mmCIF file of C-alpha atoms and ligand atoms in Angstrom:
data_model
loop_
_atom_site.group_PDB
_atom_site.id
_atom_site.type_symbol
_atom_site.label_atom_id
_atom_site.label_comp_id
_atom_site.label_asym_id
_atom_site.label_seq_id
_atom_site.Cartn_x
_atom_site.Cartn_y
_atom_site.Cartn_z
ATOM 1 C CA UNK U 1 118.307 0.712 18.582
ATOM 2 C CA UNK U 2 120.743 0.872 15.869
ATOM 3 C CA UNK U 3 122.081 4.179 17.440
ATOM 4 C CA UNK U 4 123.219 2.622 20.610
ATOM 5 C CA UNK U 5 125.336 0.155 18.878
ATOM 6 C CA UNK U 6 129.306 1.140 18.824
ATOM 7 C CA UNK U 7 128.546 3.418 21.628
ATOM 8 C CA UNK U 8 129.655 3.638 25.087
ATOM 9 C CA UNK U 9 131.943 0.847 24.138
ATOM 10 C CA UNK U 10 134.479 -0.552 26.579
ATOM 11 C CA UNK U 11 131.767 0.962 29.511
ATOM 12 C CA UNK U 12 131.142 -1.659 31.876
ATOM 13 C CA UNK U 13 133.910 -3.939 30.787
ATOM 14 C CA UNK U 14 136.729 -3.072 33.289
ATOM 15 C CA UNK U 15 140.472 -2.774 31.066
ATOM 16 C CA UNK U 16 142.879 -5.220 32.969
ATOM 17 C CA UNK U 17 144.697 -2.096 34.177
ATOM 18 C CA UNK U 18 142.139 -0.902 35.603
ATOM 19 C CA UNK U 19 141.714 -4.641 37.748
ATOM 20 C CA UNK U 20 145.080 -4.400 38.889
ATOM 21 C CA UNK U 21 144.445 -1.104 40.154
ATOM 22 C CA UNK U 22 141.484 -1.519 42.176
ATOM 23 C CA UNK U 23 142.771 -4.543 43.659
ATOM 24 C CA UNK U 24 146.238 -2.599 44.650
ATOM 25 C CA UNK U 25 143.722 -0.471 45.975
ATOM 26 C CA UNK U 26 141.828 -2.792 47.872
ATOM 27 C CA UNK U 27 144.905 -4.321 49.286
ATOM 28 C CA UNK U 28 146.186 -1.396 50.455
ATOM 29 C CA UNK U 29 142.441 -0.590 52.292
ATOM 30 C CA UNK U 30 142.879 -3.866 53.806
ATOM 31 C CA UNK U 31 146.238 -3.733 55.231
ATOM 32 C CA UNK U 32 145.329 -0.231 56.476
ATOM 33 C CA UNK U 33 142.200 -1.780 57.791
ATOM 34 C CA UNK U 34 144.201 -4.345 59.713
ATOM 35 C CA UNK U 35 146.434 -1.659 60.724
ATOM 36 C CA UNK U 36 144.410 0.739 61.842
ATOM 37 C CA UNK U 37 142.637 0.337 65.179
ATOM 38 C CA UNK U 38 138.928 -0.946 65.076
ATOM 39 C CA UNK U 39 136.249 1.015 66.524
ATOM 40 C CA UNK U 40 134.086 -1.043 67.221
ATOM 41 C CA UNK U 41 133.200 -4.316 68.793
ATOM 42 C CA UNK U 42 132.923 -7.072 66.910
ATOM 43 C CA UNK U 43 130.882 -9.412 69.076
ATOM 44 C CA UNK U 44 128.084 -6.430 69.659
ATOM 45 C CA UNK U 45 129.208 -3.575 67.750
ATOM 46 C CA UNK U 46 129.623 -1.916 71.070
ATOM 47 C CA UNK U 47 131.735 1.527 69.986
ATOM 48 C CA UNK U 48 134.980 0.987 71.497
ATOM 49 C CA UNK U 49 136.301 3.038 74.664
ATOM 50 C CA UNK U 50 139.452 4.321 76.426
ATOM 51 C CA UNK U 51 139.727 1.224 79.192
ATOM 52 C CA UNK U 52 139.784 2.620 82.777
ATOM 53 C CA UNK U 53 143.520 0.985 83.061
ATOM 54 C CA UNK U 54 144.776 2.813 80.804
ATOM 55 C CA UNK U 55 145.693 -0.029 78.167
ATOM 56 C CA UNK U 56 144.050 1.117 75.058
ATOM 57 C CA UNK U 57 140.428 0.486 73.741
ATOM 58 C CA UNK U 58 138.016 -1.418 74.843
ATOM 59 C CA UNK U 59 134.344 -3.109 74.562
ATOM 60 C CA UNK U 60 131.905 -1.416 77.880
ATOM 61 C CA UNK U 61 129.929 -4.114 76.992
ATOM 62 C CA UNK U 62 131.540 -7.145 77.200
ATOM 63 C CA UNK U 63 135.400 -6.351 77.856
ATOM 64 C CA UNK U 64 136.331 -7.180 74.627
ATOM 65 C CA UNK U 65 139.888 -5.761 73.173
ATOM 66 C CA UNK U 66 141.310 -5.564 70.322
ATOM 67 C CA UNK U 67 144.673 -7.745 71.346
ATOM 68 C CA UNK U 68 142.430 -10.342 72.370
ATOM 69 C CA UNK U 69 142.666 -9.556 75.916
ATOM 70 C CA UNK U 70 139.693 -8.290 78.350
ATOM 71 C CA UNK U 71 139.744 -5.533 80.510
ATOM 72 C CA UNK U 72 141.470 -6.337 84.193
ATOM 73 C CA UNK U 73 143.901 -8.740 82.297
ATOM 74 C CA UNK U 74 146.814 -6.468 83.021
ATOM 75 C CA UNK U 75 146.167 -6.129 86.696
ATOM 76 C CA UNK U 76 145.237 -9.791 87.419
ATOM 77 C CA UNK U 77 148.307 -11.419 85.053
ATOM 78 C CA UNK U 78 151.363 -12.471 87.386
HETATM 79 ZN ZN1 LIG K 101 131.615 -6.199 72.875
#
């Protein structure tokens, strides 16, 4: 018991440099996250697929896109 006193000190207790890092870090993942394009669905989780009109990604299952539109949008809007 006595051993394990004064040991391993400062493990498990996160420095605040260390904070500020992971959170840079994790707001960096998140605005890539935003950035980057989502692969999958998130009504179903449907994987996301090349749409047939040629307008990016889409859900096969329910028409779901990423810009908020649905598949056909782009050939039915005036
Ligand atoms: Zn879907």
């Amino acid at each position: 018991m006595a051993g394990a006193r004064g040991r391993g000190r400062g493990r498990g207790v996160i420095s605040w440099y260390e904070l500020l890092n992971i959170s840079r870090d994790a707001a960096e993942r998140y605005r890539a996250y935003e950035q980057a394009d989502p692969i999958a669905c998130p009504n179903d989780g449907e994987p996301l697929r090349e749409g047939p009109d040629g307008q990016g990604l889409y859900c096969p299952f329910d028409g779901w896109r990423p810009n908020g539109r649905r598949v056909g949008d782009g050939l039915t809007s005036t």
